[in-house]
């Protein structure tokens, strides 16, 4: 993708699977993943998997996806050397992958364009999606408008209030936004409600899932559509620095931007992979989203993975200043990368993330999403550990325009 | 014969379908759930499903969501579910637990199966446990001597139906429609076809649930199924009642009507 004129290949999309990093036929990454859903949904999941399997090896599909990524999403996105910011990281060279420069302002556009094309191939005319902060909802509404699909977005009533601007954007794009008033009225309840819609309307509707969680085949499909981030970045790093980075850093909520950034590097043993979860107000406070770093293995939203849960398997509500990381589950492939030791996961508090948010704005003139600021905060610490010879690639998953309300309150602006 | 086999044999001998009632543990209160289930048994329910309240009930409609949310707010724990089963099983009704998989997974499959058997429970219904993921639970349940009931749906292919019924003991739960739990204006016409397709793969009784809310609908379903499952319609009446006693009176009326329905 980074080479002008080259078309996205099947290998770019799905990798080559040669390193054992593809799930088995049941969607299992080791003990993680699988399908824990009502039997009624199994045929639909089988259909999505079969249509995707065909599409990913179909030159026409690849060409359509490639065309949209270039001419609509604005790919390839550039790398940016951030030398002034790097001074605060012990002199390690920090390079940003600029997903914030894509259309709609976040990496989410990659997945929704891929799945919207898939919806057409499924012969369905309606998409539904869940959203927390509204970013995946806005991205889905955008792709639906582009491809002429009916679009319904489920969003927790609490989130609708916190993110009124995104609700307005979705409506402007022609989507119906349904506030979800049951449970904790946030992302996890929006997912429950989207599943209820799907099981009722599965004949006409595709559930355009927003992250690498959920039942098989969603973790694999969403990963493949996000994978372009790392595919581009790997080529671009070789061009820019002449070698691979020492580490790749990304924020982890459900985990789609992180898996997108990591996946092309999994086979590069010298490249460390670091994921940063939201530590919120700190582990001890109980108000955090430290699923991988403090959760336990369980089943949530159709998949076996790490979950924030009590001793009887009831989901515990998460907290983060960043709505995009405020989720008590995580994609099963991250659970597998954690247990295999290939990736390492850390917590970053609200305060640490907001300090990095402010620092990048002041040193580089880039206002990052608060989600991405967790990875930036992590890179500052990692840079000091790895030393001045190190090169660190940070996935800047989105821009911070959406976060100005939070920033105004936090910094008294 | 297991408790469930006895129930279905008796219903068959009477030339009628069995009536299955669902209520969540801890709703409207811990003791109130046992009292309400006992009312259902006295009014003619042959089998009781006790719901294990779960924070993320993605197969349930608004009525059951509301009830389980109240139950969780009341602090219902798995020990309370087991005590509820014990209280209901003491009436002589076959008593199952209906639960999403994660609470069993976290509690420990063997421990859950053993505790349920010790409480007098007949088995479980696990709506989000697919055949592919069910082996640990089937092994644990067989070890404890309790039944495992799984669901088939109108969208299920014949191949899937076979895979599901091969995992079932006790009976097969046929979801009448594509959707979540909740009473409907009419019972989906697809239900009868699903029951027939299911029978082609098993001799187990086939019970129909989702959307059954009146005696007339119970009679309609009883004409082709071995059992009729009712949940939301009872819970709706309890939610609408001014107090627990009035709620019991109200569900007794409905359960009697349903019991007549399955005998028509």
XYZ file of C-alpha atoms in Angstrom:
677
model
C 0.000 0.000 0.000
C 2.850 2.366 0.688
C 4.140 1.842 -2.824
C 2.425 4.113 -5.289
C 0.349 2.199 -7.755
C 0.436 -1.132 -5.913
C -2.909 -2.722 -5.177
C -3.800 -4.194 -1.830
C -3.055 -7.916 -1.907
C -4.710 -10.841 -0.170
C -1.522 -11.165 1.897
C -1.783 -7.500 2.958
C -5.319 -8.104 4.090
C -4.986 -11.328 5.977
C -1.271 -11.952 6.401
C -0.001 -15.362 5.383
C -1.138 -17.250 8.464
C 2.191 -19.062 8.411
C 3.114 -18.096 11.964
C 0.110 -19.753 13.544
C -1.501 -16.378 14.139
C -4.771 -17.244 12.437
C -7.597 -18.711 14.475
C -8.629 -22.346 13.914
C -11.904 -23.334 12.211
C -13.851 -22.605 15.408
C -12.315 -19.143 15.669
C -9.997 -20.123 18.515
C -6.747 -18.331 19.256
C -5.384 -20.977 21.628
C -8.061 -21.215 24.345
C -9.511 -17.798 23.438
C -12.203 -16.697 21.002
C -14.833 -19.115 19.716
C -18.581 -18.561 19.690
C -20.793 -18.212 22.731
C -24.013 -16.951 21.152
C -27.642 -18.018 20.735
C -27.918 -20.837 18.198
C -30.163 -18.565 16.108
C -27.117 -16.481 15.140
C -24.876 -19.367 14.074
C -26.075 -19.462 10.432
C -25.497 -15.694 10.097
C -21.987 -15.970 11.547
C -21.271 -18.896 9.223
C -22.525 -16.836 6.291
C -20.357 -13.826 7.196
C -17.330 -16.118 7.558
C -17.962 -17.826 4.219
C -18.551 -14.581 2.314
C -15.450 -13.032 3.859
C -13.315 -16.090 3.082
C -14.277 -15.735 -0.567
C -13.934 -11.939 -0.647
C -10.459 -11.815 0.816
C -9.099 -13.847 -2.078
C -11.189 -12.076 -4.708
C -9.245 -9.552 -6.782
C -12.349 -7.457 -7.366
C -13.090 -7.140 -3.660
C -9.479 -6.265 -2.901
C -9.485 -3.677 -5.644
C -12.744 -2.081 -4.400
C -11.454 -1.951 -0.828
C -8.118 -0.568 -1.983
C -9.872 2.107 -4.052
C -11.991 3.261 -1.100
C -9.003 3.297 1.233
C -7.061 5.519 -1.163
C -9.690 7.815 -2.583
C -12.084 8.060 0.350
C -10.246 7.257 3.591
C -7.054 9.030 2.499
C -4.577 6.156 2.674
C -1.733 5.554 2.921
C -1.391 7.645 6.042
C 2.006 9.159 6.663
C 4.571 8.628 9.405
C 5.666 11.656 11.419
C 8.966 11.903 13.310
C 8.203 13.743 16.539
C 11.625 14.954 17.706
C 10.481 17.570 20.211
C 8.101 15.109 21.852
C 10.873 12.470 21.791
C 13.086 14.670 23.984
C 10.760 13.774 26.842
C 11.283 10.071 26.148
C 14.964 9.913 27.015
C 15.892 10.717 23.436
C 14.492 7.549 21.908
C 13.212 8.231 18.409
C 9.428 8.231 18.420
C 7.607 7.949 15.110
C 3.833 8.316 14.820
C 1.607 6.404 12.414
C -0.928 9.080 11.552
C -4.321 7.342 11.561
C -5.684 10.644 12.863
C -5.358 11.957 9.312
C -7.892 9.541 7.819
C -11.411 10.594 6.843
C -13.593 10.824 9.997
C -10.418 11.224 12.024
C -9.689 7.747 13.326
C -8.547 4.300 12.203
C -12.148 3.022 12.519
C -12.817 3.985 8.896
C -10.659 1.060 7.675
C -12.859 -1.590 9.275
C -16.190 0.014 8.404
C -15.327 0.385 4.716
C -14.283 -3.259 4.557
C -17.395 -4.491 6.338
C -19.716 -2.182 4.386
C -18.378 -3.739 1.160
C -18.908 -7.146 2.748
C -22.515 -6.173 3.577
C -23.125 -5.610 -0.137
C -21.710 -9.070 -0.869
C -23.974 -10.553 1.795
C -26.881 -9.059 -0.140
C -28.018 -7.106 2.930
C -29.284 -3.551 2.895
C -29.236 -2.628 6.564
C -26.331 -2.293 8.992
C -26.438 -1.948 12.757
C -23.559 -1.061 15.039
C -22.742 -0.338 18.655
C -20.825 2.710 19.702
C -19.348 4.036 22.935
C -17.974 7.511 22.337
C -19.609 7.601 18.939
C -16.507 7.127 16.767
C -17.456 3.716 15.433
C -21.037 4.946 15.071
C -19.940 7.946 13.034
C -17.634 5.797 10.914
C -20.413 3.249 10.298
C -22.919 5.992 9.435
C -20.335 7.415 7.027
C -19.770 4.124 5.205
C -23.526 3.447 5.141
C -24.175 6.838 3.577
C -21.465 6.215 0.985
C -22.781 2.790 0.005
C -26.506 3.524 0.369
C -27.214 1.256 3.345
C -29.839 1.812 6.047
C -28.017 2.403 9.324
C -29.085 2.027 12.970
C -26.639 2.808 15.772
C -27.073 1.601 19.363
C -25.516 3.890 21.937
C -25.836 3.926 25.729
C -28.116 6.709 26.928
C -25.357 7.973 29.225
C -22.954 8.087 26.271
C -25.543 9.863 24.077
C -25.597 12.653 26.604
C -21.782 12.773 26.997
C -21.226 12.725 23.224
C -24.111 14.803 21.905
C -21.991 16.158 19.064
C -21.350 12.672 17.679
C -25.054 11.853 17.957
C -25.719 14.916 15.789
C -23.049 13.822 13.290
C -24.603 10.360 12.951
C -28.048 11.857 12.428
C -26.701 14.259 9.823
C -25.194 11.261 8.024
C -28.651 9.714 7.853
C -28.363 7.150 10.647
C -30.954 6.390 13.308
C -29.445 6.579 16.787
C -31.153 4.426 19.429
C -30.312 5.371 23.041
C -29.951 2.221 25.185
C -31.452 2.684 28.622
C -30.896 -0.725 30.226
C -27.985 -1.965 32.356
C -25.166 0.527 32.790
C -26.354 2.455 29.689
C -22.869 2.382 28.144
C -20.954 0.485 25.457
C -21.438 -3.041 26.782
C -25.202 -2.534 26.942
C -25.201 -1.046 23.447
C -23.517 -4.270 22.260
C -26.161 -6.392 24.017
C -28.901 -4.369 22.333
C -27.259 -4.600 18.902
C -27.116 -8.394 19.288
C -30.837 -8.390 20.159
C -31.598 -6.406 16.998
C -29.399 -8.729 14.960
C -31.045 -11.946 16.129
C -34.429 -10.399 15.282
C -33.517 -8.935 11.865
C -30.710 -11.171 10.727
C -32.262 -11.839 7.297
C -31.877 -8.217 6.217
C -29.153 -6.942 8.505
C -25.392 -7.134 8.970
C -23.994 -6.370 12.410
C -21.049 -4.133 11.571
C -19.022 -4.973 14.654
C -16.599 -2.248 15.721
C -13.700 -4.045 17.314
C -11.708 -7.289 17.349
C -13.949 -8.798 20.045
C -17.249 -10.698 19.699
C -17.927 -14.161 18.267
C -15.931 -15.695 15.418
C -15.431 -14.472 12.679
C -15.510 -10.846 13.903
C -12.103 -10.870 15.657
C -10.482 -12.119 12.458
C -12.399 -9.910 10.001
C -11.986 -6.683 11.953
C -8.295 -7.456 12.445
C -7.785 -8.016 8.748
C -9.464 -4.725 7.845
C -7.394 -2.879 10.475
C -4.217 -4.714 9.519
C -3.373 -2.185 6.808
C -2.100 0.130 9.579
C 0.841 -2.130 10.389
C 1.384 -3.264 6.812
C 1.908 0.335 5.713
C 3.873 1.309 8.809
C 6.290 -1.603 8.455
C 7.209 -0.600 4.886
C 7.338 3.075 5.801
C 9.621 2.463 8.802
C 12.045 0.539 6.596
C 12.034 3.447 4.131
C 12.379 6.104 6.817
C 14.875 4.519 9.210
C 16.348 1.649 7.213
C 15.293 -0.885 9.790
C 12.352 -2.158 11.780
C 11.360 -0.316 14.956
C 12.445 -1.673 18.344
C 8.905 -1.431 19.615
C 5.346 -0.800 18.459
C 2.981 0.920 20.907
C -0.806 1.139 20.732
C -3.760 1.758 23.017
C -6.067 -1.187 23.803
C -9.781 -0.989 24.513
C -11.488 -3.688 22.457
C -8.156 -3.793 20.673
C -8.737 -3.103 16.980
C -6.215 -0.301 16.431
C -3.623 -2.234 18.429
C -4.075 -5.493 16.548
C -4.028 -3.464 13.317
C -0.686 -1.955 14.275
C 0.808 -5.167 15.747
C -0.195 -7.847 13.320
C 2.277 -7.208 10.500
C 5.093 -7.232 13.103
C 4.178 -10.448 14.946
C 6.697 -12.461 12.947
C 9.476 -9.911 13.515
C 10.933 -11.307 16.719
C 13.120 -8.276 17.398
C 10.132 -5.931 17.486
C 8.531 -5.571 20.914
C 4.753 -5.138 20.974
C 3.320 -2.982 23.775
C -0.377 -2.455 24.419
C -1.673 0.193 26.809
C -4.975 -0.211 28.629
C -6.809 2.492 30.522
C -5.890 2.425 34.212
C -8.474 5.163 34.800
C -8.178 6.446 38.344
C -5.722 3.638 39.166
C -6.004 -0.102 39.812
C -6.681 0.362 43.540
C -9.590 2.723 42.862
C -11.494 -0.035 41.082
C -12.331 2.548 38.410
C -10.367 1.359 35.399
C -10.512 -0.729 32.221
C -7.500 -2.977 32.961
C -9.001 -6.047 31.335
C -5.778 -7.789 30.291
C -3.650 -6.572 33.150
C -6.103 -7.219 36.011
C -9.060 -9.195 34.606
C -9.627 -12.942 34.488
C -10.538 -15.396 31.742
C -14.241 -15.570 30.982
C -16.857 -15.137 28.284
C -18.296 -11.773 27.255
C -20.166 -10.807 24.102
C -19.734 -14.168 22.464
C -16.034 -14.758 22.955
C -13.686 -16.330 25.512
C -11.172 -13.721 26.556
C -10.037 -11.655 29.522
C -12.978 -9.938 31.238
C -13.510 -7.581 34.159
C -15.812 -9.740 36.258
C -16.605 -10.553 39.854
C -16.093 -13.946 41.510
C -19.415 -15.209 40.051
C -18.874 -14.080 36.473
C -20.945 -10.883 36.553
C -19.389 -8.193 34.386
C -17.854 -5.293 36.305
C -18.320 -1.865 34.773
C -15.145 -0.270 33.494
C -13.988 3.342 33.698
C -11.752 5.508 31.558
C -11.570 9.190 30.739
C -11.435 7.915 27.169
C -14.765 6.435 26.081
C -13.034 4.366 23.381
C -11.093 2.389 26.002
C -13.996 2.107 28.440
C -14.850 -1.557 27.857
C -14.732 -4.528 30.286
C -13.687 -7.054 27.617
C -10.934 -7.266 24.997
C -10.329 -9.057 21.707
C -9.369 -12.747 22.076
C -6.245 -12.384 19.937
C -4.838 -9.926 22.485
C -5.592 -12.436 25.241
C -3.638 -14.972 23.223
C -0.741 -12.570 22.519
C -0.581 -11.777 26.227
C -0.533 -15.414 27.378
C 2.013 -16.368 24.712
C 4.211 -13.482 25.818
C 4.485 -12.060 22.279
C 2.891 -8.769 23.361
C 3.094 -7.003 26.706
C 0.248 -4.977 28.185
C 0.423 -2.101 30.628
C -1.913 0.357 32.335
C -1.897 4.134 31.819
C -3.949 6.320 34.147
C -6.288 9.124 33.092
C -3.764 11.665 34.393
C -0.800 10.106 32.563
C -2.802 10.011 29.335
C -3.920 13.631 29.681
C -0.315 14.734 30.326
C 0.789 13.035 27.085
C -2.232 14.516 25.285
C -1.149 18.012 26.308
C 2.551 17.335 25.630
C 2.000 16.228 22.031
C -0.186 19.260 21.374
C 2.449 21.666 22.740
C 5.568 20.052 21.293
C 4.295 18.933 17.886
C 1.106 20.818 17.146
C -0.888 17.572 17.004
C -3.941 17.102 19.219
C -4.319 13.326 19.622
C -7.374 11.341 20.660
C -7.323 10.585 24.381
C -7.326 6.883 23.446
C -4.101 7.324 21.458
C -2.669 9.440 24.289
C -2.489 6.268 26.397
C -0.025 4.823 23.848
C 1.919 8.107 23.784
C 2.221 8.068 27.576
C 3.430 4.483 27.384
C 6.033 5.371 24.744
C 7.452 8.110 26.990
C 8.196 5.516 29.677
C 9.350 2.864 27.226
C 11.718 5.319 25.511
C 13.518 5.971 28.778
C 13.847 2.211 29.305
C 15.098 1.400 25.800
C 17.510 4.349 25.561
C 18.396 6.949 22.916
C 19.334 4.400 20.216
C 15.823 2.982 20.157
C 13.118 3.672 17.610
C 9.510 3.417 18.750
C 6.496 3.360 16.453
C 3.325 4.693 18.085
C -0.057 4.188 16.460
C -1.767 7.571 16.662
C -5.161 5.949 16.235
C -7.253 9.099 16.069
C -7.412 12.831 16.467
C -8.573 14.740 19.507
C -11.255 17.045 18.111
C -13.940 14.848 19.643
C -12.240 15.142 23.033
C -12.268 18.921 23.388
C -15.176 18.863 25.858
C -13.229 16.499 28.115
C -10.029 18.541 27.677
C -11.783 21.827 28.502
C -13.050 20.333 31.728
C -9.793 18.567 32.616
C -7.461 21.506 31.940
C -9.923 24.285 32.842
C -9.474 25.765 29.355
C -36.217 -42.507 35.126
C -34.997 -38.952 35.655
C -37.403 -36.298 36.958
C -37.764 -34.848 33.478
C -38.421 -38.214 31.863
C -41.161 -38.849 34.428
C -42.769 -35.474 33.701
C -42.876 -35.966 29.949
C -43.974 -39.609 30.235
C -46.856 -38.549 32.473
C -47.892 -35.719 30.164
C -47.786 -38.076 27.209
C -49.902 -40.609 29.068
C -52.441 -37.820 29.681
C -52.261 -37.001 25.964
C -51.189 -33.439 26.611
C -48.140 -31.210 26.479
C -46.119 -30.309 29.573
C -46.238 -26.738 30.881
C -42.886 -25.141 31.683
C -42.707 -21.888 33.663
C -39.695 -19.563 33.910
C -38.873 -17.136 36.717
C -35.525 -15.603 37.675
C -34.072 -16.291 41.137
C -34.177 -13.285 43.442
C -37.248 -11.817 41.771
C -39.385 -10.237 43.116
C -37.277 -11.122 46.186
C -35.223 -14.120 47.286
C -38.109 -15.808 49.138
C -40.655 -14.312 46.760
C -39.154 -16.267 43.864
C -39.706 -19.600 45.632
C -43.249 -18.571 46.570
C -44.034 -17.489 42.995
C -42.611 -20.674 41.489
C -44.596 -22.735 43.997
C -47.708 -20.871 42.877
C -46.936 -21.844 39.280
C -46.545 -25.508 40.254
C -49.828 -25.472 42.181
C -51.552 -23.868 39.191
C -50.361 -26.587 36.846
C -46.752 -26.058 35.731
C -44.939 -29.382 35.382
C -41.440 -27.975 35.024
C -39.881 -24.810 36.470
C -36.882 -23.015 35.008
C -35.099 -20.808 37.509
C -33.190 -18.058 35.740
C -29.704 -17.255 37.007
C -29.518 -13.455 36.834
C -26.641 -12.242 34.642
C -25.353 -8.742 33.937
C -25.378 -9.122 30.128
C -28.485 -11.085 29.081
C -28.196 -10.616 25.329
C -30.934 -13.093 24.427
C -33.553 -11.526 26.672
C -36.165 -8.901 25.876
C -37.037 -5.915 28.084
C -39.339 -7.775 30.532
C -36.791 -10.379 31.634
C -33.974 -7.793 31.512
C -35.938 -5.672 33.964
C -36.560 -8.588 36.333
C -32.972 -9.867 36.347
C -31.649 -6.346 36.794
C -33.812 -5.955 39.906
C -32.625 -9.337 41.128
C -28.970 -8.389 40.724
C -29.556 -5.076 42.469
C -31.085 -7.124 45.306
C -27.730 -8.913 45.561
C -28.701 -12.338 44.221
C -25.774 -14.779 44.258
C -25.376 -18.308 42.904
C -25.937 -19.668 46.431
C -29.345 -17.949 46.326
C -30.079 -19.587 42.971
C -29.254 -22.993 44.460
C -31.475 -22.302 47.500
C -34.285 -21.278 45.145
C -33.890 -24.522 43.187
C -33.971 -26.466 46.447
C -37.182 -24.737 47.532
C -38.918 -25.274 44.198
C -37.723 -28.869 43.726
C -39.260 -29.649 47.125
C -42.692 -29.121 45.511
C -41.972 -32.128 43.315
C -41.709 -30.157 40.065
C -38.747 -30.861 37.792
C -36.563 -27.800 38.340
C -33.893 -26.556 35.942
C -31.568 -23.587 35.920
C -31.519 -21.385 32.830
C -28.257 -19.502 32.612
C -25.799 -17.867 30.284
C -22.503 -19.715 30.234
C -20.116 -17.320 31.967
C -21.480 -17.689 35.528
C -21.061 -21.494 35.305
C -17.625 -21.111 33.718
C -16.454 -18.823 36.506
C -18.044 -20.880 39.301
C -16.463 -24.046 37.891
C -18.432 -26.512 35.751
C -18.000 -29.532 38.045
C -18.785 -27.543 41.173
C -21.880 -25.996 39.603
C -23.181 -29.361 38.367
C -22.594 -30.974 41.750
C -24.205 -28.141 43.716
C -27.208 -28.103 41.392
C -27.662 -31.872 41.704
C -27.375 -31.603 45.499
C -30.072 -28.910 45.490
C -32.394 -31.309 43.680
C -32.049 -29.608 40.298
C -32.874 -31.637 37.187
C -30.493 -29.871 34.807
C -29.724 -26.670 32.936
C -30.703 -24.731 29.845
C -27.747 -22.766 28.449
C -28.851 -20.449 25.630
C -25.400 -19.167 24.602
C -23.472 -22.429 24.858
C -22.991 -23.834 21.349
C -22.325 -27.549 20.680
C -18.715 -26.695 19.782
C -18.064 -25.224 23.231
C -20.318 -27.532 25.264
C -18.121 -30.529 26.006
C -16.825 -29.469 29.441
C -20.389 -28.798 30.572
C -21.804 -32.035 29.188
C -19.067 -34.026 30.921
C -19.641 -32.250 34.243
C -23.423 -32.616 33.988
C -23.241 -36.315 33.130
C -20.951 -36.803 36.112
C -23.481 -35.168 38.420
C -26.455 -36.904 36.802
C -28.231 -33.764 35.577
C -29.648 -32.998 32.137
C -28.302 -30.553 29.546
C -30.819 -28.695 27.391
C -29.721 -26.616 24.401
C -31.627 -24.519 21.891
C -32.488 -24.883 18.225
C -33.829 -21.922 16.231
C -35.828 -21.382 13.042
C -32.586 -20.415 11.295
C -30.887 -23.698 12.263
C -29.910 -25.923 9.359
C -30.688 -29.636 9.656
C -26.987 -30.205 10.237
C -27.000 -27.734 13.164
C -30.184 -29.249 14.594
C -28.482 -32.640 14.614
C -25.389 -31.205 16.328
C -27.538 -29.529 19.000
C -29.874 -32.441 19.755
C -26.890 -34.768 20.027
C -25.780 -32.625 22.997
C -29.223 -32.517 24.631
C -30.586 -34.756 27.332
C -33.983 -34.270 29.008
C -35.552 -32.264 26.200
C -34.790 -29.907 23.316
C -35.698 -26.209 23.546
C -37.053 -24.929 20.233
C -37.000 -21.132 19.997
C -40.211 -20.304 18.137
C -38.890 -17.206 16.436
C -35.832 -15.210 15.490
C -35.641 -12.777 18.353
C -35.375 -12.304 22.082
C -37.601 -13.489 24.927
C -40.957 -11.752 25.380
C -44.681 -12.326 24.845
C -45.963 -11.696 21.309
C -49.346 -11.123 19.652
C -49.112 -14.507 18.004
C -46.800 -17.500 18.068
C -44.598 -17.671 15.012
C -45.770 -20.093 12.352
C -42.161 -21.238 11.894
C -42.283 -22.971 15.269
C -44.278 -25.978 14.052
C -41.901 -26.598 11.164
C -38.929 -26.354 13.488
C -40.431 -28.914 15.860
C -40.991 -31.298 12.932
C -37.454 -30.825 11.665
C -36.115 -31.397 15.182
C -38.105 -34.609 15.632
C -36.400 -36.030 12.559
C -33.163 -36.080 14.551
C -34.218 -37.048 18.066
C -36.679 -38.986 20.214
C -36.289 -36.461 23.034
C -39.295 -34.282 23.897
C -39.286 -30.942 22.049
C -40.543 -27.888 23.949
C -41.344 -24.538 22.372
C -40.485 -21.205 23.947
C -40.366 -17.497 23.063
C -43.509 -15.489 22.524
C -46.095 -17.680 24.304
C -48.300 -15.536 26.550
C -51.918 -16.785 26.603
C -53.868 -19.990 27.185
C -54.919 -19.944 23.543
C -51.341 -19.737 22.364
C -50.399 -22.543 24.771
C -53.130 -24.715 23.230
C -51.923 -23.882 19.740
C -48.329 -24.886 20.551
C -49.411 -27.947 22.568
C -51.001 -29.331 19.391
C -47.541 -30.023 17.923
C -44.972 -29.779 20.765
C -44.224 -31.870 23.858
C -43.962 -28.828 26.072
C -44.878 -25.162 26.182
C -42.430 -22.722 27.819
C -43.699 -19.462 29.323
C -41.591 -16.786 31.004
C -42.070 -13.126 30.149
C -45.880 -13.266 30.413
C -45.621 -14.354 34.078
C -42.921 -11.811 34.826
C -44.884 -8.988 33.196
C -47.798 -9.712 35.552
C -45.504 -9.729 38.570
C -43.862 -6.462 37.514
C -47.287 -4.855 37.094
C -48.690 -6.121 40.431
C -48.822 -3.745 43.418
C -47.218 -6.319 45.747
C -45.859 -9.884 45.782
C -49.131 -11.489 46.923
C -51.078 -9.772 44.150
C -48.372 -10.864 41.704
C -48.823 -14.491 42.773
C -52.605 -14.246 42.406
C -52.170 -12.832 38.945
C -49.736 -15.479 37.692
C -51.918 -18.231 39.213
C -54.788 -17.107 36.970
C -52.573 -17.109 33.886
C -50.898 -20.428 34.745
C -54.287 -22.116 35.220
C -55.400 -20.792 31.859
C -52.182 -22.108 30.300
C -52.602 -25.475 32.052
C -56.063 -25.727 30.465
C -54.526 -24.723 27.174
C -52.015 -27.595 27.119
C -54.876 -30.006 27.874
C -57.172 -28.863 25.076
